[in-house]
Amino acid sequence: MRTRLVTAAWLWVLPAFVLLGVFLVYPVVNTVYLSFFSGRDMSTFVGLDNYVYLVTHPETITVFRNNLLWLVLFTATTVALGLLLAVLSNQVRYEALAKAIIFIPMAVSFTAAAVIWRFMYIFRPPQFEQTGVVNAAFTALGFDPIPWITNPSVNNYALIAAGIWMWTGFALVVISAGLKGISAEVLEAARVDGANEIQIFWHVILPMLRSVLVVVAVTLIINSLKVFDLVYVMTFGNFATDVLANRMFKEMFTFGNFGRASAVAVVLLLAIVPMMLSNVRRFRRE
Amino acid sequence: MARVLFDHVTKRFGEFTALRDFNLEIADKEFLVLVGPSGCGKSTALRMLAGLEDITEGSIFIEERRVNGVPAKDRDIAMVFQSYALYPHMTVYDNIAFGLRLRRMPKDEMDPKVKEAASILGVDTLLDRKPGQLSGGQRQRVAVARAIVREPKVFLLDEPLSNLDAKLRVHTRAEISKLHQRLGTTFVYVTHDQVEAMTMADRIAVMNEGIIQQVGSPQKLYDEPVNVFVAGFIGSPSMNFFEAEVVENGEGVRLEGEGFVVDVPDDRADDVRGFLGRRMVFGVRPENIHDKDYVPAGITAAPTAVKVDVTEPMGNEVFLHLMAGDTKLLARVDPRTAMRAGDRVEVVIDMERMHIFDPETKESALS
């Protein structure tokens, strides 16, 4: 009887195990395995060479630098902007409308958004009329037009700005929900206790939003590590804007370096795992 | 020294008037309770005093200072909220200390104050805990400690006991009274529970529909309610009301209700003679209706025939739900009563302590 039960139990979980094995475990293991080989037919074992290449080659070092820039700047700005807009929109009567407008970019496909932003950033030499919105605005204010996409000293920031535009709505909506969860009586208690609005924000609202902010930040960090579409469409990683996911795509499909592409994939996975773990831990606690 | 004065205060939320021409003077060190059913405006009045609601018309004074437009933080008041409203991310110590820290009180001055407030409320062993780790009663104590630590001029409490279980509520009621004596501060306390009002207040202001009905000591409100609302609200179980016509024959003055008759004692006859031939609303408290077999000495009224609907034995007394003709009456009688549900019996309705109200205005007709 008991053995039959155990057998039945295994039978029930078997489909899930098979699916996970085929579509998750095997690809991960195989990717790690492939990352130790090189050549088109993947016949040459090269040990850690692919990894050594990633951390020593100037072009791939730029990739890591760019991802780090995305991680810090994109995450910090989006969280800060989302928080600011959530607090501000909480105080106005047309809150739903304001939030909807800021949330709209989330509904736009990343590719479409990238195309839109490429138009926004169009650069023509100063003697011509500027057709890109950003440079039109710049020249109208008396500045020289800037080649946003091709100038390596600004183009990463230009791309990150597009990413922030896309994700601020998400941060706003989640933080706003957290804000609604703070009881009005607690804020009133702080007011009676002698706090002004700025002190209430720093000493009461912000600490009470802590867990919400962490969830938003972790989600954004994961997305900053995975960022691909915007970069692929706007620059294809040229002009020193490349990021890990785009590099992986290039190594794989442009250069045919399956081993290197696998190594990038493994690095990306290792970077994301701690973030995933922290999210899983949090969900379990809640 | 903190006197509070509401001077012709009105509060409107759009079309809705929450508080209408509210006038109330609260003396220094007084324990004043605002009581009334939900939606009567009592919490609005308290929140206006706290500075959490704007004043539509009129003025509020704390001491001699007009506080209209003065933000809550500058009014030198403290408040205990119904939900306690503790800061969930702070320890008990930090919750209590928050107001002092905002005032930049030096640590060596603040620390003993926080510990003293905590020990007065018996939460000094919980200082390192967070609110989430406390029971309802402990949270309530922390909320009170947080309020008293700043030594405010006026102490506001908004239904602080309504989230406690019945036993703890009775206990905490006494604790708050003791705290008031100890602090010697003006207390303004809002509740919908007339028992809390009766047991703690120096004076009670009974409110209904945004208007003060009556202000006075608990005993005064109980003995001399000015209208049907106050008479029915104060006292538990509630006063009985019935309409009856005042008639006089050779034997004396009688009240003829719907299917029953009661005598008016001679020394109260003058109170009702002015209404001869009129229908008035009469009020009798449940403790003034007696089982015929256990009538206290000195009451000589003739018995009235009634039917017993339900009996509720309480141990020390029995509540009888009676039908006198078509009129429902509730009586609190001696526990030895032999009356049972369904019985047709006789009770003595002692009109010595009756209340008389005008059926139109519902105001007391006793001068």
XYZ file of C-alpha atoms in Angstrom:
653
model
C 0.000 0.000 0.000
C 2.691 2.401 1.084
C 4.943 1.681 -1.864
C 2.013 2.099 -4.206
C 1.348 5.509 -2.712
C 4.963 6.520 -3.129
C 4.952 5.295 -6.723
C 1.773 7.262 -7.401
C 3.327 10.367 -5.880
C 6.372 10.082 -8.116
C 4.150 9.571 -11.129
C 2.310 12.767 -10.304
C 5.462 14.882 -10.094
C 7.121 13.189 -13.047
C 5.697 15.473 -15.790
C 6.885 18.557 -13.912
C 10.340 17.018 -13.411
C 10.591 16.092 -17.083
C 9.554 19.553 -18.237
C 11.959 21.265 -15.842
C 14.726 18.879 -16.807
C 14.322 19.340 -20.540
C 13.738 23.058 -20.577
C 15.709 24.277 -17.565
C 18.272 21.929 -16.075
C 19.620 20.480 -19.312
C 20.064 23.849 -21.083
C 21.863 25.330 -18.067
C 24.174 22.372 -17.660
C 24.829 22.189 -21.389
C 25.526 25.914 -21.611
C 28.097 25.629 -18.843
C 29.617 22.643 -20.657
C 29.703 24.465 -24.012
C 31.404 27.482 -22.453
C 34.593 25.385 -22.114
C 34.817 24.766 -25.865
C 35.514 26.806 -28.976
C 35.330 26.582 -32.748
C 32.289 26.325 -35.017
C 31.891 22.609 -34.406
C 32.660 23.032 -30.688
C 35.288 20.324 -30.794
C 38.211 22.109 -29.145
C 38.310 22.053 -25.342
C 39.774 25.382 -24.226
C 39.182 25.281 -20.504
C 38.547 28.713 -19.070
C 39.857 30.557 -22.152
C 36.419 31.916 -23.055
C 36.095 33.395 -19.567
C 39.622 34.762 -19.633
C 38.807 36.443 -22.938
C 35.691 38.069 -21.424
C 37.560 39.651 -18.541
C 40.672 40.700 -20.448
C 39.537 41.860 -23.874
C 38.943 45.672 -23.956
C 35.703 45.326 -25.868
C 34.159 42.913 -23.380
C 35.469 44.924 -20.444
C 33.420 47.805 -21.878
C 30.442 45.455 -21.879
C 30.829 44.800 -18.152
C 31.354 48.504 -17.490
C 28.174 49.352 -19.422
C 26.098 46.786 -17.575
C 27.371 48.161 -14.283
C 26.404 51.658 -15.428
C 22.950 50.381 -16.353
C 22.618 48.595 -13.040
C 23.489 51.619 -10.920
C 22.137 54.530 -12.928
C 19.034 52.895 -14.387
C 17.977 51.293 -11.106
C 18.691 54.271 -8.869
C 17.059 56.826 -11.153
C 13.992 54.727 -11.881
C 13.385 53.960 -8.194
C 13.946 57.589 -7.189
C 11.718 58.901 -9.974
C 9.017 56.309 -9.247
C 9.091 57.229 -5.550
C 8.956 60.949 -6.244
C 6.077 60.588 -8.695
C 4.213 58.212 -6.370
C 4.428 60.692 -3.491
C 3.463 63.627 -5.694
C 0.623 61.867 -7.493
C -0.725 60.755 -4.108
C -1.493 64.387 -3.349
C -3.309 65.452 -6.519
C -6.893 64.972 -7.547
C -6.172 63.682 -11.059
C -3.927 60.945 -9.659
C -5.354 58.103 -11.784
C -4.821 60.068 -14.987
C -1.278 61.087 -14.062
C -0.358 57.514 -13.190
C -1.916 56.169 -16.383
C 0.107 58.573 -18.528
C 3.358 57.656 -16.813
C 2.495 53.962 -17.065
C 1.777 54.018 -20.826
C 5.415 53.322 -21.925
C 5.140 49.958 -20.129
C 2.492 49.006 -22.682
C 4.718 49.882 -25.629
C 6.865 47.070 -27.012
C 10.562 47.541 -26.242
C 11.443 47.390 -29.904
C 8.883 50.065 -30.769
C 10.122 52.210 -27.892
C 13.692 51.812 -29.116
C 12.679 52.897 -32.601
C 10.830 55.903 -31.152
C 13.860 56.911 -29.127
C 16.184 56.508 -32.071
C 14.038 59.055 -33.888
C 14.104 61.277 -30.796
C 17.915 61.195 -30.786
C 18.451 61.828 -34.541
C 21.494 64.031 -35.092
C 22.221 66.241 -38.087
C 25.194 68.562 -38.374
C 24.588 72.049 -36.961
C 24.000 73.739 -40.338
C 20.932 71.552 -41.011
C 17.542 71.708 -39.378
C 17.303 69.187 -36.529
C 14.613 66.544 -37.058
C 15.211 64.718 -33.774
C 13.084 66.049 -30.898
C 15.948 66.128 -28.410
C 18.371 67.987 -30.647
C 15.602 70.308 -31.879
C 14.986 71.252 -28.265
C 18.725 71.605 -27.619
C 19.346 73.902 -30.578
C 16.197 75.910 -29.771
C 17.767 76.597 -26.369
C 20.951 77.780 -28.115
C 23.108 74.675 -27.622
C 24.915 72.746 -30.339
C 23.271 69.484 -31.409
C 24.781 66.347 -29.884
C 25.214 62.995 -31.651
C 23.408 61.120 -28.857
C 23.670 57.697 -30.421
C 27.242 57.757 -31.678
C 29.140 59.862 -29.143
C 30.537 57.393 -26.565
C 30.644 60.005 -23.831
C 26.849 60.427 -23.850
C 25.296 57.522 -25.735
C 25.102 55.130 -22.776
C 23.261 57.775 -20.803
C 20.923 58.366 -23.741
C 20.091 54.656 -23.856
C 19.635 54.471 -20.116
C 17.287 57.486 -20.296
C 15.091 55.533 -22.711
C 15.133 52.589 -20.304
C 14.142 54.848 -17.411
C 11.280 56.266 -19.500
C 10.017 52.733 -20.072
C 10.269 51.502 -16.475
C 9.312 54.514 -14.341
C 5.630 53.618 -14.739
C 6.252 50.214 -13.196
C 8.126 51.678 -10.237
C 5.450 54.333 -9.784
C 2.552 51.888 -9.722
C 4.172 49.444 -7.294
C 5.469 52.152 -4.931
C 2.146 53.960 -5.116
C 0.370 50.789 -3.999
C 2.811 50.543 -1.089
C 2.124 54.153 -0.216
C -1.620 53.499 -0.089
C -0.908 50.718 2.367
C 0.458 53.135 4.957
C -2.337 53.970 7.370
C -3.371 57.610 7.407
C -3.492 57.446 11.206
C 0.233 56.674 11.409
C 1.020 59.796 9.398
C -1.359 61.811 11.560
C 0.306 60.424 14.660
C 3.640 61.658 13.323
C 2.113 65.069 12.617
C 0.772 65.282 16.169
C 4.144 64.058 17.446
C 5.651 67.182 15.907
C 7.019 66.060 12.537
C 6.830 68.291 9.485
C 6.071 66.812 6.074
C 9.742 66.328 5.164
C 10.494 64.585 8.472
C 7.414 62.392 7.980
C 8.742 61.380 4.579
C 12.222 60.471 5.813
C 11.360 58.982 9.204
C 7.994 57.337 8.593
C 7.031 56.918 4.937
C 10.417 55.868 3.563
C 11.176 53.211 6.207
C 7.660 51.835 5.856
C 8.149 51.566 2.073
C 11.461 49.761 2.507
C 10.346 46.305 1.454
C 8.414 47.658 -1.527
C 11.453 49.660 -2.643
C 13.670 46.580 -2.361
C 11.286 44.533 -4.512
C 11.187 47.276 -7.160
C 14.962 47.720 -7.070
C 15.655 43.991 -7.386
C 13.263 43.720 -10.321
C 14.963 46.663 -12.006
C 18.442 45.269 -11.323
C 17.480 42.001 -12.967
C 16.120 43.918 -15.939
C 19.229 46.087 -16.141
C 21.390 42.967 -16.273
C 19.193 41.451 -18.963
C 18.821 44.655 -20.996
C 18.868 43.771 -24.684
C 16.097 45.163 -26.913
C 16.869 48.851 -26.480
C 20.564 48.372 -27.162
C 20.036 45.929 -30.025
C 17.647 48.250 -31.864
C 19.234 51.617 -31.099
C 22.972 50.870 -31.542
C 23.422 47.079 -31.913
C 26.057 47.548 -29.250
C 28.217 49.777 -31.431
C 29.877 52.999 -30.285
C 30.853 51.426 -26.947
C 27.271 50.820 -25.826
C 27.343 47.017 -25.810
C 25.846 45.047 -22.906
C 26.043 41.400 -21.863
C 22.821 40.181 -23.467
C 23.570 41.868 -26.774
C 27.149 40.599 -26.650
C 25.876 37.094 -26.165
C 23.616 37.482 -29.188
C 26.474 38.874 -31.297
C 28.981 36.194 -30.297
C 26.394 33.557 -31.104
C 24.722 34.706 -34.283
C 27.110 37.253 -35.777
C 30.494 35.789 -34.949
C 29.507 32.163 -34.516
C 31.548 31.884 -31.266
C 29.211 29.481 -29.498
C 31.658 28.897 -26.683
C 32.085 32.581 -25.908
C 28.339 33.163 -26.196
C 27.814 30.358 -23.669
C 30.388 31.907 -21.353
C 28.542 35.249 -21.478
C 25.294 33.430 -20.746
C 26.848 31.765 -17.715
C 28.203 35.082 -16.425
C 24.772 36.660 -16.867
C 23.130 33.777 -15.033
C 25.611 34.017 -12.147
C 24.983 37.761 -11.881
C 21.223 37.322 -11.736
C 21.055 34.342 -9.366
C 21.729 36.330 -6.162
C 18.969 38.767 -7.101
C 16.541 35.927 -7.754
C 17.473 34.319 -4.442
C 16.816 37.522 -2.552
C 13.385 37.775 -4.208
C 12.543 34.173 -3.476
C 13.599 34.603 0.159
C 11.412 37.673 0.463
C 8.370 35.943 -1.034
C 8.848 33.051 1.333
C 8.993 35.409 4.312
C 5.811 37.139 3.232
C -2.834 75.203 32.621
C -4.761 74.323 29.497
C -8.298 75.415 28.976
C -9.898 74.476 25.657
C -12.652 76.474 24.026
C -14.748 75.659 20.970
C -16.391 78.918 19.918
C -19.225 78.567 17.370
C -17.293 75.921 15.436
C -18.814 74.495 12.272
C -17.292 71.838 10.028
C -18.559 71.052 6.565
C -17.309 68.371 4.201
C -18.721 69.621 0.894
C -22.486 69.608 1.337
C -22.397 67.562 4.517
C -22.285 69.400 7.825
C -20.387 67.242 10.305
C -20.459 69.736 13.153
C -22.945 72.566 13.601
C -22.332 75.614 15.774
C -20.346 73.639 18.321
C -19.725 75.508 21.573
C -17.866 73.869 24.414
C -15.552 75.036 27.137
C -13.270 72.443 28.681
C -11.684 73.460 31.968
C -8.040 72.970 32.851
C -7.317 69.440 34.159
C -10.824 68.347 33.272
C -11.633 64.887 31.897
C -14.229 65.595 29.236
C -15.830 62.822 27.217
C -17.476 63.405 23.857
C -19.987 60.629 23.376
C -22.511 59.828 20.680
C -23.394 57.319 17.989
C -21.084 56.913 15.012
C -21.260 59.813 12.588
C -22.337 62.282 15.277
C -19.277 64.502 14.759
C -17.395 63.655 17.948
C -14.255 62.444 16.179
C -14.400 65.426 13.825
C -14.458 67.761 16.817
C -11.444 66.001 18.327
C -9.535 66.015 15.044
C -10.167 69.727 14.628
C -8.783 70.291 18.101
C -5.759 68.172 17.147
C -5.201 70.188 13.988
C -5.885 67.284 11.650
C -9.003 68.896 10.130
C -9.520 72.472 9.035
C -12.112 74.593 10.774
C -14.852 75.768 8.396
C -16.272 78.430 10.712
C -15.672 79.590 14.257
C -12.588 79.405 16.459
C -10.828 76.938 18.682
C -8.700 78.185 21.572
C -6.117 76.279 23.576
C -5.395 78.372 26.634
C -5.775 81.914 25.308
C -4.317 81.125 21.911
C -6.528 80.835 18.838
C -5.268 77.724 17.058
C -7.173 77.921 13.757
C -4.569 77.270 11.078
C -1.877 76.263 13.594
C -0.434 72.923 12.436
C -0.838 69.908 14.700
C 2.848 69.849 15.550
C 2.730 73.344 17.054
C -0.348 72.870 19.250
C 1.337 71.065 22.144
C -1.212 68.292 22.185
C -0.869 64.531 22.094
C -3.288 62.005 20.749
C -4.018 58.313 21.115
C -5.610 56.859 18.006
C -8.175 54.106 17.742
C -5.782 51.943 15.724
C -2.903 53.094 18.030
C -1.023 54.190 14.871
C 2.367 53.061 16.164
C 5.308 53.334 13.783
C 5.707 49.699 12.727
C 9.369 50.005 11.748
C 10.475 51.448 15.082
C 11.031 49.726 18.409
C 8.811 50.578 21.351
C 11.592 52.815 22.664
C 11.863 54.713 19.379
C 8.092 54.999 19.111
C 7.973 56.704 22.486
C 11.091 58.783 21.822
C 10.113 59.956 18.315
C 8.394 63.162 19.416
C 11.292 64.077 21.722
C 13.882 63.406 19.036
C 12.021 65.718 16.669
C 12.366 68.395 19.338
C 16.118 67.712 19.437
C 16.066 66.826 23.101
C 19.540 65.738 24.279
C 19.862 62.005 24.796
C 20.667 62.159 28.514
C 17.526 64.190 29.071
C 15.345 62.105 26.782
C 16.341 58.647 27.987
C 14.940 58.950 31.536
C 11.706 60.481 30.229
C 11.138 57.625 27.794
C 11.864 55.059 30.496
C 9.585 56.780 32.980
C 6.680 56.949 30.521
C 7.253 53.299 29.673
C 7.250 52.267 33.300
C 4.087 54.250 34.093
C 2.337 52.224 31.402
C 4.092 48.986 32.340
C 5.826 48.527 28.987
C 9.383 49.062 30.241
C 10.276 45.428 29.552
C 9.176 45.698 25.909
C 11.366 48.615 24.829
C 13.348 46.607 22.262
C 10.323 45.008 20.616
C 8.585 46.212 17.494
C 4.823 46.865 17.472
C 4.227 43.734 15.382
C 5.469 41.620 18.283
C 3.046 43.117 20.823
C -0.499 42.188 21.814
C -3.347 44.653 21.311
C -3.288 45.695 24.945
C 0.478 46.263 24.892
C 0.237 48.339 21.730
C -2.434 50.441 23.327
C -0.145 51.079 26.288
C 2.746 52.051 24.041
C 0.443 54.481 22.209
C -0.474 56.077 25.541
C 3.173 56.169 26.648
C 4.110 57.876 23.385
C 1.437 60.487 24.064
C 2.315 61.239 27.697
C 6.097 61.393 27.277
C 5.936 64.845 25.727
C 3.927 66.215 28.664
C 1.384 67.880 26.384
C -1.025 70.574 27.476
C -3.996 68.625 26.214
C -4.344 64.912 25.840
C -6.704 63.603 23.161
C -7.986 60.041 23.016
C -10.028 58.758 20.075
C -11.855 55.553 21.022
C -8.669 54.094 22.527
C -10.411 51.083 24.058
C -12.563 49.923 21.167
C -9.997 47.401 19.881
C -9.522 45.717 23.263
C -11.437 42.711 24.523
C -14.158 43.308 27.097
C -12.137 42.343 30.166
C -9.095 44.389 29.215
C -11.343 47.329 28.428
C -12.738 47.435 31.957
C -9.214 47.220 33.371
C -7.800 49.902 31.068
C -10.714 52.223 31.795
C -9.603 52.374 35.407
C -5.959 52.790 34.346
C -6.802 55.797 32.212
C -8.723 57.398 35.068
C -5.711 56.854 37.309
C -3.412 58.290 34.659
C -5.558 61.395 34.445
C -5.320 61.944 38.198
C -1.583 61.387 38.110
C -0.826 63.689 35.178
C -3.252 66.474 36.034
C -3.646 67.319 32.354
C -6.741 68.193 30.372
C -8.151 65.034 28.774
C -10.566 65.022 25.867
C -11.859 61.545 25.232
C -14.065 60.402 22.364
C -16.160 57.258 22.569
C -19.443 55.802 21.363
C -19.710 53.738 24.543
C -21.778 55.499 27.182
C -20.388 53.190 29.866
C -16.865 54.529 29.209
C -18.267 58.044 29.300
C -20.110 57.494 32.568
C -17.230 55.780 34.345
C -14.376 58.116 33.428
C -15.720 61.570 32.731
C -15.778 64.647 34.921
C -18.229 65.977 32.383
C -19.842 64.396 29.330
C -20.915 66.113 26.142
C -23.546 64.017 24.389
C -23.616 64.601 20.637
C -25.955 63.624 17.844
C -26.000 64.629 14.189
C -23.266 67.199 14.624
C -24.951 69.005 17.494
C -24.234 68.955 21.205
C -27.345 67.657 22.929
C -26.315 68.187 26.535
C -23.198 68.793 28.586
C -22.967 67.876 32.231
C -21.692 65.517 34.896
C -22.506 61.842 34.356
C -25.068 61.856 37.191
C -26.694 65.024 35.893
C -27.141 63.508 32.424
C -28.548 60.361 33.944
C -30.970 62.146 36.270
C -31.958 65.123 34.171
C -31.662 64.405 30.448
C -32.824 67.374 28.411
C -34.312 65.368 25.558
C -35.326 61.905 24.410
C -31.960 61.312 22.702
C -29.875 61.891 25.822
C -32.360 59.996 27.979
C -32.156 57.000 25.664
C -28.400 57.163 25.091
C -27.220 57.458 28.676
C -27.881 54.437 30.865
C -27.713 50.765 30.101
C -30.103 49.152 29.460
C -31.857 52.127 27.910
C -34.737 54.069 29.374
C -38.257 52.938 28.426
C -40.396 55.421 26.531
C -44.157 55.304 26.048
C -46.820 57.696 24.935
C -49.718 58.227 27.321
C -52.543 60.641 27.935
C -52.648 62.516 31.221
C -56.036 62.168 32.925
C -57.266 63.098 36.393
C -60.167 61.607 38.319
C -61.194 61.672 41.981
C -58.334 59.359 43.049
C -55.487 61.284 41.445
C -53.554 61.716 38.204
C -53.104 58.734 35.887
C -51.391 58.070 32.602
C -53.376 56.096 30.025
C -51.036 54.366 27.613
C -51.779 51.937 24.771
C -53.618 49.268 26.696
C -52.306 50.012 30.190
C -52.642 52.564 32.934
C -50.171 53.849 35.525
C -50.653 56.065 38.535
C -48.630 59.187 39.089
C -47.472 59.551 42.709
C -48.960 62.531 44.498
C -45.677 64.408 44.831
C -45.148 64.299 41.040
C -48.770 65.094 40.178
C -48.026 68.791 39.865
C -45.408 68.038 37.169
C -48.026 66.520 34.875
C -51.145 68.515 35.708
C -50.108 71.108 33.189
C -50.531 68.484 30.447
C -54.002 67.272 31.401
C -55.780 65.824 28.373
C -52.587 65.800 26.298
C -50.525 62.881 25.040
C -46.931 63.139 26.228
C -43.851 60.900 25.974
C -42.901 59.403 29.325
C -39.591 57.856 30.234
C -38.995 55.285 32.958
C -35.674 53.576 33.588
C -35.682 49.755 33.784
C -34.667 49.794 37.458
C -37.870 51.690 38.310
C -40.101 48.831 37.215
C -40.421 46.205 39.964
C -41.745 42.712 40.426
C -44.923 43.154 42.489
C -43.595 40.692 45.081
C -40.276 42.477 45.578
C -41.132 46.142 45.629
C -38.659 48.257 47.630
C -40.084 49.942 50.701
C -41.758 53.303 50.194
C -43.204 52.688 46.755
C -46.976 52.609 46.900
C -48.063 52.735 43.259
C -50.797 50.356 42.113
C -49.635 47.373 40.040
C -49.998 47.309 36.252
C -50.948 44.165 34.308
C -48.342 43.071 31.774
C -47.261 39.999 29.814
C -43.710 38.654 30.127
C -42.082 38.227 26.717
C -38.517 37.163 27.545
C -36.518 36.830 30.757
C -32.768 37.390 30.882
C -31.254 36.306 34.205
C -28.005 38.173 34.917
C -27.327 36.578 38.309
C -27.564 39.703 40.408
C -30.760 40.800 38.641
C -33.174 39.697 35.950
C -34.058 41.651 32.821
C -37.721 41.230 31.935
C -38.954 42.154 28.484
C -42.593 43.046 29.082
C -45.593 43.923 26.957
C -47.925 46.405 28.616
C -50.731 46.459 26.095
C -48.903 47.319 22.884
C -45.983 48.998 24.650
C -42.662 47.227 25.115
C -41.016 47.798 28.490
C -37.782 46.517 29.921
C -37.562 45.933 33.655
C -34.590 45.178 35.896
C -36.033 43.220 38.770
C -35.004 41.318 41.861
C -33.296 37.987 40.979
C -35.772 36.104 43.214
C -38.595 36.871 40.788
C -40.804 33.943 39.855
C -41.874 35.521 36.555
C -41.362 33.399 33.462
C -41.770 34.040 29.763
C -45.425 33.914 28.716
C -46.753 34.744 32.207
C -49.427 37.356 32.669
C -48.301 39.179 35.772
C -48.406 42.482 37.556
C -45.496 44.861 37.957
C -45.148 48.113 39.806
C -44.061 51.008 37.595
C -42.585 53.597 39.893
C -43.341 56.959 38.294
C -41.632 58.787 41.149
C -38.591 59.160 38.887
C -40.366 59.559 35.569
C -39.207 61.797 32.759
C -41.639 63.719 30.579
C -40.941 64.796 27.011
C -42.833 66.826 24.462
C -43.929 64.425 21.684
C -43.272 67.047 18.998
C -39.904 68.519 19.979
C -38.658 65.505 22.008
C -37.384 68.028 24.543
C -37.833 67.506 28.262
C -41.096 68.973 29.515
C -39.825 69.208 33.089
C -38.693 72.648 34.089
